[in-house]
Short mmCIF file of C-alpha atoms and ligand atoms in Angstrom, two decimals:
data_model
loop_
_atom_site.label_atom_id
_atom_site.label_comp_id
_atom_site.label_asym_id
_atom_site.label_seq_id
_atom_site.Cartn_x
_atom_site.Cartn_y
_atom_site.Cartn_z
CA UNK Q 1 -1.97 -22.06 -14.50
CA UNK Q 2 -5.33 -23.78 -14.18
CA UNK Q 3 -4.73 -24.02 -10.66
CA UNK Q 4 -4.46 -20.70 -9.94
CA UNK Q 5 -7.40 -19.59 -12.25
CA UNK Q 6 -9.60 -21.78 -10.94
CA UNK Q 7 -8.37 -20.55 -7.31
CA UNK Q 8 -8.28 -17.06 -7.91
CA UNK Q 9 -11.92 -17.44 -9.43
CA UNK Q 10 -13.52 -18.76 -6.24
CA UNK Q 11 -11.39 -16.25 -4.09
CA UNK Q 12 -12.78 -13.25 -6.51
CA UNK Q 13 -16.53 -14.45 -5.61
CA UNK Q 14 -16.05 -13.71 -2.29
CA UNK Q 15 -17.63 -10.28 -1.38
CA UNK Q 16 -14.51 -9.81 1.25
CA UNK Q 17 -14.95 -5.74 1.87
CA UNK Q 18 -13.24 -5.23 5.25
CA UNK Q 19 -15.10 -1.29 5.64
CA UNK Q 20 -18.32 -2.80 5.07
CA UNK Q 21 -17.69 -6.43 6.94
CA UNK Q 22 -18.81 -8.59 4.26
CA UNK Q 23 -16.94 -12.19 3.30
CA UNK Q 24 -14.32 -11.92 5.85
CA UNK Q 25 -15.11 -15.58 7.39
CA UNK Q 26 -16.19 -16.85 3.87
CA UNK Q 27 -12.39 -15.87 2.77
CA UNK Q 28 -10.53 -17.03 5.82
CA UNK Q 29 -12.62 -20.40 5.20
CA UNK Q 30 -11.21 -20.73 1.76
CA UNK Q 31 -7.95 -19.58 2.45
CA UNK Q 32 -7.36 -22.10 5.47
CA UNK Q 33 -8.95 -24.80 2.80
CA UNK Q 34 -6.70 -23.96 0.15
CA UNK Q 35 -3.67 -24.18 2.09
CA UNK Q 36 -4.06 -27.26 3.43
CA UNK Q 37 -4.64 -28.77 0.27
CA UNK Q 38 -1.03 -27.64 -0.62
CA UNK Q 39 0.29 -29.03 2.27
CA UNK Q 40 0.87 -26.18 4.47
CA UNK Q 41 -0.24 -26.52 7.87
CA UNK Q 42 -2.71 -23.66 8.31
CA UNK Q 43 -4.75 -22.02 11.35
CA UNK Q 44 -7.07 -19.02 11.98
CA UNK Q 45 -5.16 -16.58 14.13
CA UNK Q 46 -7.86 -14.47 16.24
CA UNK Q 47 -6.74 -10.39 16.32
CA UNK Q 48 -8.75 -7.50 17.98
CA UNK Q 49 -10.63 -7.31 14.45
CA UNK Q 50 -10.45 -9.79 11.19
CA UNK Q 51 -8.50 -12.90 11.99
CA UNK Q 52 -5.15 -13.34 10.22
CA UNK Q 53 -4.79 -16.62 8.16
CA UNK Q 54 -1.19 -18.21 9.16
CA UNK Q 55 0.12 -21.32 7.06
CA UNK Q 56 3.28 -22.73 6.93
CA UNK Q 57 5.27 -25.16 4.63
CA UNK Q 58 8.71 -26.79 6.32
CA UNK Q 59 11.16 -27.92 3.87
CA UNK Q 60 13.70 -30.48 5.15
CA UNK Q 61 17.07 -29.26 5.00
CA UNK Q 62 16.03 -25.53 3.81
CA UNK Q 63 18.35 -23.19 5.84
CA UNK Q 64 16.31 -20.34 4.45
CA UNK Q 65 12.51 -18.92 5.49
CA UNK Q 66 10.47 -16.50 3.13
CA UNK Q 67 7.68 -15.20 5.00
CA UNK Q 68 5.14 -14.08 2.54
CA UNK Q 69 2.17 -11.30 3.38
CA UNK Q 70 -1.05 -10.34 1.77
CA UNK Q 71 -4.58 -9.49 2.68
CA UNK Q 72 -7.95 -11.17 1.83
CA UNK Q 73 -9.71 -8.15 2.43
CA UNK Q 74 -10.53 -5.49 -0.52
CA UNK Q 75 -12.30 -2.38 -1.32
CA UNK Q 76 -15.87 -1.66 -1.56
CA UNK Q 77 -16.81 -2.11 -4.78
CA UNK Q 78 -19.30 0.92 -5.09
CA UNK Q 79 -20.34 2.53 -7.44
CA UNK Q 80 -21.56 -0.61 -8.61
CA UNK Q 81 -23.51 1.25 -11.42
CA UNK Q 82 -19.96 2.07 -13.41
CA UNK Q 83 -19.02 -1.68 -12.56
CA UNK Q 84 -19.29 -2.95 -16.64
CA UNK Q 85 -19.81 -6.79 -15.31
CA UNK Q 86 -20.76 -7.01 -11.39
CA UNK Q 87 -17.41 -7.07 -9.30
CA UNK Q 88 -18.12 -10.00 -7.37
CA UNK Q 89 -18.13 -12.52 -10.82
CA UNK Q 90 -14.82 -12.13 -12.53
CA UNK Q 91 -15.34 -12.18 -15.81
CA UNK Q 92 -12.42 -12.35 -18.84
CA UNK Q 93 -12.98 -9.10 -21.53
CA UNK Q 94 -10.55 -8.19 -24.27
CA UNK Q 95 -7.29 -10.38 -22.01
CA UNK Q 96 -8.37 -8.94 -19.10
CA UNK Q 97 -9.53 -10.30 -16.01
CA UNK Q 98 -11.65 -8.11 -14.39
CA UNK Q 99 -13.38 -8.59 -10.61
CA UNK Q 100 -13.08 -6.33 -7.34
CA UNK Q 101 -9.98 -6.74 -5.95
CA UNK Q 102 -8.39 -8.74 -8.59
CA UNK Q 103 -5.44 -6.32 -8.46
CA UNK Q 104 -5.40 -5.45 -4.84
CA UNK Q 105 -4.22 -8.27 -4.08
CA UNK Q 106 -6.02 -11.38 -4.84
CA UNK Q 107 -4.20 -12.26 -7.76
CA UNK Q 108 -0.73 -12.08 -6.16
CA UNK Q 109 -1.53 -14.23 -4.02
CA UNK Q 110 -2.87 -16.83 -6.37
CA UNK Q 111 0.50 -16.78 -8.29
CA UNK Q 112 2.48 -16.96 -5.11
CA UNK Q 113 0.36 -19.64 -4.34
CA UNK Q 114 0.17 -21.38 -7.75
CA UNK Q 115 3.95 -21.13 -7.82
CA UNK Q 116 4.02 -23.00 -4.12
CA UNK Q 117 1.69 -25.81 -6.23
CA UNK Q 118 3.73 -26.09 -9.08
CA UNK Q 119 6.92 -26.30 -6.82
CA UNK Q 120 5.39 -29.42 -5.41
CA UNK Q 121 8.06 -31.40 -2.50
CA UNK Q 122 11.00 -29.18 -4.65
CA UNK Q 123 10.39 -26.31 -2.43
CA UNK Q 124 13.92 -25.09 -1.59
CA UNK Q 125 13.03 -23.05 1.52
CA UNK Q 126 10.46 -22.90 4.09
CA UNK Q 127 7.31 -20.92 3.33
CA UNK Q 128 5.39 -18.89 6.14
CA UNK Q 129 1.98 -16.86 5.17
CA UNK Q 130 0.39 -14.43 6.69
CA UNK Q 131 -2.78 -13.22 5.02
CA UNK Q 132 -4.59 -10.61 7.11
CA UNK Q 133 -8.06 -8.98 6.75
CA UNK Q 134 -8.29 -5.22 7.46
CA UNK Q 135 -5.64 -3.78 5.25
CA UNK Q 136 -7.67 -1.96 3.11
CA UNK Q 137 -9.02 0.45 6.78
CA UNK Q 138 -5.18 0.71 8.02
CA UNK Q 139 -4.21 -2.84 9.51
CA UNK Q 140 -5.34 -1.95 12.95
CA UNK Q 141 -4.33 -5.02 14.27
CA UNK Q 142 -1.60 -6.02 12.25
CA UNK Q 143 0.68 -4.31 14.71
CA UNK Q 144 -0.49 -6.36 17.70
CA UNK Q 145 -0.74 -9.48 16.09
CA UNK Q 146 3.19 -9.17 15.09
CA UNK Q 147 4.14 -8.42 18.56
CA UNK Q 148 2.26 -11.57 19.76
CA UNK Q 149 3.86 -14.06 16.88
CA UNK Q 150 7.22 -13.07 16.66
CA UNK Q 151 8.35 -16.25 17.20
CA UNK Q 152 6.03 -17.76 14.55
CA UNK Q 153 6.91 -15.50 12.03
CA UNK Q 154 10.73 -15.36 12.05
CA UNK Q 155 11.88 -15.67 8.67
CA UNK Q 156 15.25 -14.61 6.50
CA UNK Q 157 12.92 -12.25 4.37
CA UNK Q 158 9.71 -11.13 3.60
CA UNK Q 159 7.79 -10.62 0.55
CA UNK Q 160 5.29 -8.16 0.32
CA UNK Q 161 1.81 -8.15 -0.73
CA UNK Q 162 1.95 -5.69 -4.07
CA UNK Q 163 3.68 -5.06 -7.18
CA UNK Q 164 3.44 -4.98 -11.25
CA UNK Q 165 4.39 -3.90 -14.54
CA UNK Q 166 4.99 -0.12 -16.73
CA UNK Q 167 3.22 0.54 -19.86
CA UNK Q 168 6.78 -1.17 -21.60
CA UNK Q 169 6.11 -4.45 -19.82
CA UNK Q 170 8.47 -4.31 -17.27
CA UNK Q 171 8.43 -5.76 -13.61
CA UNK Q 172 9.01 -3.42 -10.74
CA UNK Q 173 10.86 -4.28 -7.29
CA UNK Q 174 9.81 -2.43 -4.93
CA UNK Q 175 12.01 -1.97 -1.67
CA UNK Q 176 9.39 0.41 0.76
CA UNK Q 177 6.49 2.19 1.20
CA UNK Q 178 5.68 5.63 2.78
CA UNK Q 179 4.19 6.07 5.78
CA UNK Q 180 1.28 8.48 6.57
CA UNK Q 181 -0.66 10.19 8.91
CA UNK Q 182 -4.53 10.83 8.44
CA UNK Q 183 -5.63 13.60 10.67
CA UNK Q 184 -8.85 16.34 10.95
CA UNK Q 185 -8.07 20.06 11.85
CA UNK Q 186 -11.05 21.61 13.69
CA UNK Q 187 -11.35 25.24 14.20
CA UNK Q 188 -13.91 26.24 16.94
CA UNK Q 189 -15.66 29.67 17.40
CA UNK Q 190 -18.57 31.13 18.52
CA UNK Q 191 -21.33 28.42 20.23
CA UNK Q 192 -23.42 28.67 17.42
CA UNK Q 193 -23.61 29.91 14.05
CA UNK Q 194 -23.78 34.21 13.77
CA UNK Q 195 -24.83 37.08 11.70
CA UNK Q 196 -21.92 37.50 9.43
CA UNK Q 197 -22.25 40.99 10.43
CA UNK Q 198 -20.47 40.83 13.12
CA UNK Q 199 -17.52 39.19 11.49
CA UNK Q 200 -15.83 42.32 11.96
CA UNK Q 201 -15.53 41.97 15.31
CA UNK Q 202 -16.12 37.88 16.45
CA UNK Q 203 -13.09 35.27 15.75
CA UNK Q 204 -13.97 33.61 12.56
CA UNK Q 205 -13.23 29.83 12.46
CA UNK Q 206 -13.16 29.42 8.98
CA UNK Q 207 -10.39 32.19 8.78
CA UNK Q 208 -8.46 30.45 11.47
CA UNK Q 209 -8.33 27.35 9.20
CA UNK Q 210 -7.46 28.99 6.52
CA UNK Q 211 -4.72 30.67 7.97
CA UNK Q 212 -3.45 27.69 9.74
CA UNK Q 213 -3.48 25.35 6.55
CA UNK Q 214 -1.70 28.18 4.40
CA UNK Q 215 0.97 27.95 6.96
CA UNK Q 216 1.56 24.32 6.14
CA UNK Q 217 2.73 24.24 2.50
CA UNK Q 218 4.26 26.61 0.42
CA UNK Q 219 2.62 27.03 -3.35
CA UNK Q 220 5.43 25.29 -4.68
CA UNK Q 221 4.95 22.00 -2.69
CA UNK Q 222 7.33 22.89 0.02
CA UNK Q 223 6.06 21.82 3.34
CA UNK Q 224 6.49 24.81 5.85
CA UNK Q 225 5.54 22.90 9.24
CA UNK Q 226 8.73 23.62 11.43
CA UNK Q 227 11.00 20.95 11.77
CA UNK Q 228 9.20 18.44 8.73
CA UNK Q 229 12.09 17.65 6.91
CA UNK Q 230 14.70 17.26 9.77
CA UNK Q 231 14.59 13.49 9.99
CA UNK Q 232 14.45 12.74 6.03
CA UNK Q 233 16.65 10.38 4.97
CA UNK Q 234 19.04 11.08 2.05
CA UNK Q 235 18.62 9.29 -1.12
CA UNK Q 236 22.21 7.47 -1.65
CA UNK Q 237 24.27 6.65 -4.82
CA UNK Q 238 22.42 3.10 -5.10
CA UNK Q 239 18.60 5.40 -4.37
CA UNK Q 240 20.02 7.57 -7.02
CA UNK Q 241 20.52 5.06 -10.00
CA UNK Q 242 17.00 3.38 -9.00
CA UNK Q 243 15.95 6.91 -9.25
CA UNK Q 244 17.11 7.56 -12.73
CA UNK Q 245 16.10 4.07 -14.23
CA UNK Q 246 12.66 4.19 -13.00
CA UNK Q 247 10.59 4.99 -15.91
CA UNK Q 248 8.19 7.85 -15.82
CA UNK Q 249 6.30 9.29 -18.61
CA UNK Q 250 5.52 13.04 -17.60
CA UNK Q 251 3.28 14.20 -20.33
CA UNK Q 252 1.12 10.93 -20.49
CA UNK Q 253 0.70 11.44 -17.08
CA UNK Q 254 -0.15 15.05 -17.05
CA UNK Q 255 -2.53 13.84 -19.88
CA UNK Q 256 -4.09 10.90 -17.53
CA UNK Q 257 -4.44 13.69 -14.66
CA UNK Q 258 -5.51 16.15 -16.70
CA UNK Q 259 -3.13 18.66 -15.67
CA UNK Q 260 -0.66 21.28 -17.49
CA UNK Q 261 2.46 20.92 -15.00
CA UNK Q 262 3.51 19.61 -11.38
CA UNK Q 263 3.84 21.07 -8.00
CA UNK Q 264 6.29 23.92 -8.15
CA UNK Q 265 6.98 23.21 -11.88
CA UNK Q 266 9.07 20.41 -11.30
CA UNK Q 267 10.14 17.80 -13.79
CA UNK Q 268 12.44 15.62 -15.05
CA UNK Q 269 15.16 13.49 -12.24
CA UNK Q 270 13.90 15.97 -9.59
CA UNK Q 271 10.11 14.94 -10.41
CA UNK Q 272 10.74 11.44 -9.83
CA UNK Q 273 12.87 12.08 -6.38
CA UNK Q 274 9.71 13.74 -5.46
CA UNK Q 275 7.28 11.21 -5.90
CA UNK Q 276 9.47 8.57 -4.37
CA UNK Q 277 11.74 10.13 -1.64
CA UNK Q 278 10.16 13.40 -0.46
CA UNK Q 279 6.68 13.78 1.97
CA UNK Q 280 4.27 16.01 2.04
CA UNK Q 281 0.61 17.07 3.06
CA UNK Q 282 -2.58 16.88 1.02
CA UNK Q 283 -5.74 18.10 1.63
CA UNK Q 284 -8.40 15.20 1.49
CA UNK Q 285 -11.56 17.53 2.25
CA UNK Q 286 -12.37 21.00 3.47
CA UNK Q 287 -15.79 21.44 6.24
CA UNK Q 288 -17.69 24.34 6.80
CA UNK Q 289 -20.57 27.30 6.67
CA UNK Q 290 -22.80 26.99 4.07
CA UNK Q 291 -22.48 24.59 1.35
CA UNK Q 292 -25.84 25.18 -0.66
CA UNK Q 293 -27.56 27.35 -3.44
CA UNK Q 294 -26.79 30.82 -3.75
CA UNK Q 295 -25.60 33.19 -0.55
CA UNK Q 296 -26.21 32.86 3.26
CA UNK Q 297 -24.73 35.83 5.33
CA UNK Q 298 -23.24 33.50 7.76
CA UNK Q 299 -20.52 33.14 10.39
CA UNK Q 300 -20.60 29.37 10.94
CA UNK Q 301 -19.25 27.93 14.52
CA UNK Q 302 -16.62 25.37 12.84
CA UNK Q 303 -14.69 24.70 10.14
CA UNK Q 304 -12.50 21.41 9.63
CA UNK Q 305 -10.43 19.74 6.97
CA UNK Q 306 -8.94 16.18 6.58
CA UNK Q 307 -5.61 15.57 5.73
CA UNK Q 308 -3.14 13.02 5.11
CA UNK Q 309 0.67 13.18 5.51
CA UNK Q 310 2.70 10.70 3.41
CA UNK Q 311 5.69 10.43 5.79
CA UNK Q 312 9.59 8.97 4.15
CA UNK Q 313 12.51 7.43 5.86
CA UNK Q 314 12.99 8.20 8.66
CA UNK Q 315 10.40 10.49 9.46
CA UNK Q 316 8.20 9.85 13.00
CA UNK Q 317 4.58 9.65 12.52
CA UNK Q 318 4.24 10.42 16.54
CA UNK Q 319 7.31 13.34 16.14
CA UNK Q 320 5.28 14.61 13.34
CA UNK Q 321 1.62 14.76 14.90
CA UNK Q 322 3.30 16.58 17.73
CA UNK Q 323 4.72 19.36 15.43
CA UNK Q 324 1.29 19.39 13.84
CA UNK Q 325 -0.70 19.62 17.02
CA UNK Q 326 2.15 22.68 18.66
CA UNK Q 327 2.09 24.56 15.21
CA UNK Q 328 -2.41 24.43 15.00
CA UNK Q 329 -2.47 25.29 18.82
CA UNK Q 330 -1.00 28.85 17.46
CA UNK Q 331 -4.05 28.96 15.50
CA UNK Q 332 -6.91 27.86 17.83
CA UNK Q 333 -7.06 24.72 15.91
CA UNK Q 334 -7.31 21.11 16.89
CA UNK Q 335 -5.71 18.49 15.59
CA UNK Q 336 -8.26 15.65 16.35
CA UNK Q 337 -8.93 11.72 14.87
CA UNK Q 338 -5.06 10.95 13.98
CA UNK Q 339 -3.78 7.85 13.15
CA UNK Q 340 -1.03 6.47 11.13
CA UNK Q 341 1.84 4.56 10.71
CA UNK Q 342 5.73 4.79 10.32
CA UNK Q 343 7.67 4.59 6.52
CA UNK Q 344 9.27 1.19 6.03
CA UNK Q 345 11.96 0.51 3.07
CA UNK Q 346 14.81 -2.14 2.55
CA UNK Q 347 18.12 -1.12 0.95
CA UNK Q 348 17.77 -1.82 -3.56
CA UNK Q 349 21.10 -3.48 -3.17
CA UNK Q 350 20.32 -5.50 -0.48
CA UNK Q 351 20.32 -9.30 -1.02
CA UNK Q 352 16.93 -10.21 -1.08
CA UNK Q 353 16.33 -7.00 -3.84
CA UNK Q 354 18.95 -8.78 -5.69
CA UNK Q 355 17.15 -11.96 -5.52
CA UNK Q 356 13.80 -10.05 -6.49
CA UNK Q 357 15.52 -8.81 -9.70
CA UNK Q 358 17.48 -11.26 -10.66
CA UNK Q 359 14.42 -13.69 -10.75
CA UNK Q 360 12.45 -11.36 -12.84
CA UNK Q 361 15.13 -10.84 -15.49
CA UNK Q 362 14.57 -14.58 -15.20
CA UNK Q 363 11.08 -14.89 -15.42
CA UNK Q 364 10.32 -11.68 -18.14
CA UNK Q 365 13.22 -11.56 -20.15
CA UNK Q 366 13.40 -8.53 -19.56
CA UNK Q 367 15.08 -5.73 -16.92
CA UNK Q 368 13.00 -4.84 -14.01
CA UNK Q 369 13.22 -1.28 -12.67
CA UNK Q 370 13.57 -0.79 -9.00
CA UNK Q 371 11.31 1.28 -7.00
CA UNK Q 372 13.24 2.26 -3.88
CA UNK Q 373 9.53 3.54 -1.85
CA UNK Q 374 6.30 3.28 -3.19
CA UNK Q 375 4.53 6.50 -3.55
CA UNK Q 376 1.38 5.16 -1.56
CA UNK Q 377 1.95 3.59 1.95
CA UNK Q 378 1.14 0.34 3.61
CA UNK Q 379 1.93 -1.10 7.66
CA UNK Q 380 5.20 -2.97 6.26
CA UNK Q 381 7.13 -1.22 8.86
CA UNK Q 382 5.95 -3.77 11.02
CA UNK Q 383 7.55 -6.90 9.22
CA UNK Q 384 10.45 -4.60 8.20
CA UNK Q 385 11.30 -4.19 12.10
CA UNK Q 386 11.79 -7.92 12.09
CA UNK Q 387 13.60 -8.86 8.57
CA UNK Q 388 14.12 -7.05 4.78
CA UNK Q 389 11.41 -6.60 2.95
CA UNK Q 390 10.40 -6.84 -1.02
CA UNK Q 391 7.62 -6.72 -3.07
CA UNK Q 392 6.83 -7.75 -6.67
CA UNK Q 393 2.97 -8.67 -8.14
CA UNK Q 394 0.78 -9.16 -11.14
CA UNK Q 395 -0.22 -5.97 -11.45
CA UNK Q 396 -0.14 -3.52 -13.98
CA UNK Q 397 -0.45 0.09 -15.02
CA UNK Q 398 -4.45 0.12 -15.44
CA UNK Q 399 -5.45 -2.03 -12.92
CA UNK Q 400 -8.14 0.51 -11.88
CA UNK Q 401 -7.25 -0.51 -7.76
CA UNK Q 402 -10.10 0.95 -5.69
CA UNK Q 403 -11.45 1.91 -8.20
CA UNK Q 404 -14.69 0.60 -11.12
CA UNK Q 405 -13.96 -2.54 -13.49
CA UNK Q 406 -10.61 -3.34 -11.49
CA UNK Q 407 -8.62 -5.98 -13.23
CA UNK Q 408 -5.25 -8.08 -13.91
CA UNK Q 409 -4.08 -8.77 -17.80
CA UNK Q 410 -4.72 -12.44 -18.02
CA UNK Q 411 -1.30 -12.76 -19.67
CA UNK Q 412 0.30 -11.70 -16.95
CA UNK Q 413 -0.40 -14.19 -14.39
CA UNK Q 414 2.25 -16.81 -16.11
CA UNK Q 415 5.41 -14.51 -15.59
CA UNK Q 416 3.90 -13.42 -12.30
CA UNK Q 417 3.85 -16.91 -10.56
CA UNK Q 418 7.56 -18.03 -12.48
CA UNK Q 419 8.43 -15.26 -10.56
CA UNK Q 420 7.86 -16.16 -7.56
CA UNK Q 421 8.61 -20.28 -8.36
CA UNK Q 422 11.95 -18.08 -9.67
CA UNK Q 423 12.42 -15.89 -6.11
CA UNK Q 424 11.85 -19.20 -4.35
CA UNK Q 425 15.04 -21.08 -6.07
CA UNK Q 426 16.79 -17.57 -5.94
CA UNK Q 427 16.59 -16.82 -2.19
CA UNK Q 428 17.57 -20.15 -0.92
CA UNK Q 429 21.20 -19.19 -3.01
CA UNK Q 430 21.13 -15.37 -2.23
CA UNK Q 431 20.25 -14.43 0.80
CA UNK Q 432 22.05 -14.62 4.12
CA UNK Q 433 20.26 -15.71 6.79
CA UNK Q 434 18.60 -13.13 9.07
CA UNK Q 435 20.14 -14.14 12.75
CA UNK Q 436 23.32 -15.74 12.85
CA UNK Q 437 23.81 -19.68 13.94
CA UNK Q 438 25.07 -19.52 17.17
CA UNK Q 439 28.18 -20.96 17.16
ZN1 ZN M 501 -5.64 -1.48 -1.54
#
């Protein structure tokens, strides 16, 4: 493990904040360094934005390819003044590790890469990396750099950049993510700002808003934009028993969210097919009138609100902003600054899932659970349109990602990287190859 810690502590130093475009070069520097020294062949890979980092380890006589993807780039660490040791020097408190970004996702990529190291010439497939550098503002050129290295990037499988543990210790698989859309309703009015005495009489925007939001979700969760559930994909029997081993503690959580029950009063099995299989649309922020001390008699010009859809199998982010835009029209409202990106998830029984769990019962001791689609999304749709997809990590349940004093349990980063040494051996038995040999 020294390796890795002595890795992962240079990588943490590295002030790599894609929003803020700090450490991006610094990172890719280190990154190409690193791989080298491992023996990968490894090259900068200019996009539209933040290069992606490319490496790649043949193994002679490997029939199989794992292609493995992360991102160097992390949060802002702000506020730094809730930071209880500064974010950019990781620094080791109570078994804890404890840096910005730590979680999300340098660490998993230290164990991947730590497991490459310890692996040595016994590799037993071919290794391809991709470690790109604007995933924390919405991989805007993920998507184009895919399209122009398919070739370079074929592989039987991919493994994803995230992952972790429950509060009882034990790994999760995770087979997807959601998709979402981020979008800003505006509701225009009068040109300026009026008397609110005349309210009576002159097309309020703020009511307009209202209205138009109110039509979007019922108070018991259910979203009421015409045609939003037509294109959701069943959970099957295999979705089903993921569902009811995942493990999810309802009243610590309402006690860690500080509420007294959930969306429509659900609970139990149908709480859990919520969070993982169902979409919906959340409010991020409501704009407009006056926002200061005491009254103002106002009719203000605009109102606006930001809003996020988390979209499931197989739901259309471009069907969807179309039903959005046709429903707000009826309102006078414009749908304006959308962008987003499609739900991605691999079968659980799929082969490479198998290989996933089996190499954490492996490397834990212990059952994993399966999560069949994260609850939070990420652009994997775009390696998923080329092979299956799984994800596994280091992390664990207070990790504090994106958040003050972010951090991995030290103790964890052994079992992480065997898992990965483990997933390694596993594929090259499991998994069939993606494209057939022609004959
Ligand atoms: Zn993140």
């Amino acid at each position: 493990m020294s390796w890795t810690r002595h890795f992962l502590d240079r990588y943490l130093r590295i002030p790599s904040v894609s929003a803020q475009g700090t450490g991006m070069r610094e990172a890719v520097a280190l990154l190409v360094e690193t791989f080298r020294e491992l023996g990968c062949e490894a090259r900068v890979i200019e996009t539209s934005g933040n290069p992606v980092v490319f490496a790649e380890k043949k193994t002679p006589g490997a029939a199989k390819t794992l292609l493995v993807y992360n991102h160097y780039d992390v949060q802002p660490p702000e506020p730094f003044d809730e930071w209880i040791s500064p974010p950019w020097v990781p620094t080791e408190r109570d078994g804890k590790l404890f840096a910005r970004g730590v979680a999300d996702n340098k660490a998993n990529l230290a164990v991947r890469l730590g497991a490459l190291k310890s692996l040595g010439d016994r590799l037993p497939v071919n290794l391809k990396f991709t470690v790109e550098g604007e995933e924390e503002v919405g991989s805007p050129s993920l998507e184009g750099f895919v399209a122009k290295n398919r070739a370079l990037l074929a592989a039987d499988a991919c493994l994803w950049e995230t992952g972790g543990k429950d509060e009882q210790g034990r790994p999760d698989i995770i087979c997807g993510v959601k998709g979402i859309l981020h979008a800003e309703a505006v509701a225009k009015g009068p040109s300026r700002d009026l008397h609110s005495s005349v309210g009576v009489a002159v097309p309020s925007p703020a009511w307009s808003l209202v209205h138009a939001l109110a039509g979007l979700r019922a108070p018991d969760g259910v979203v009421t934009l015409p045609g939003f559930y037509d294109k959701v994909r069943r959970a099957d029997a295999a979705d089903r028993e993921a569902l009811r081993a995942m493990p999810y503690d309802e009243e610590a959580r309402k006690k860690l969210y500080g509420i007294k029950e959930f969306v429509g009063g659900v609970s139990g099995e149908d709480l859990k097919e919520a969070l993982v299989f169902k979409p919906t649309i959340n409010i991020n922020g409501l704009m407009g009138g006056y926002q200061g001390k005491g009254s103002k008699t106002v009719l203000p010009k605009e109102a606006r609100a930001k809003f996020d859809v988390r979209l499931v199998p197989d739901q259309d982010p471009v069907e969807v902003e179309a039903a959005l835009r046709k429903y707000l029209a009826m309102f006078g409202v414009e749908l304006v600054e959308v962008h987003g990106y499609p739900p991605a998830r691999t079968p659980v029984d799929s082969a490479v899932v198998k290989a996933a769990v089996e190499s954490a019962r492996e490397a834990y001791g212990k059952e994993p659970w399966i999560l069949p689609l994260m609850p939070a999304s990420g652009p994997m749709y775009v390696y998923r349109a080329l092979m299956p997809c799984v994800s596994f990590g280091a992390g664990w349940p207070g990790a504090n990602i994106h958040a003050p004093n972010e951090s991995v349990q030290v103790a964890d980063l052994a079992p992480a990287q065997e898992h990965v040494r483990r997933f390694l051996q596993n594929l090259a038995a499991v998994v069939p190859e993606a494209k057939p040999t022609a004959p």
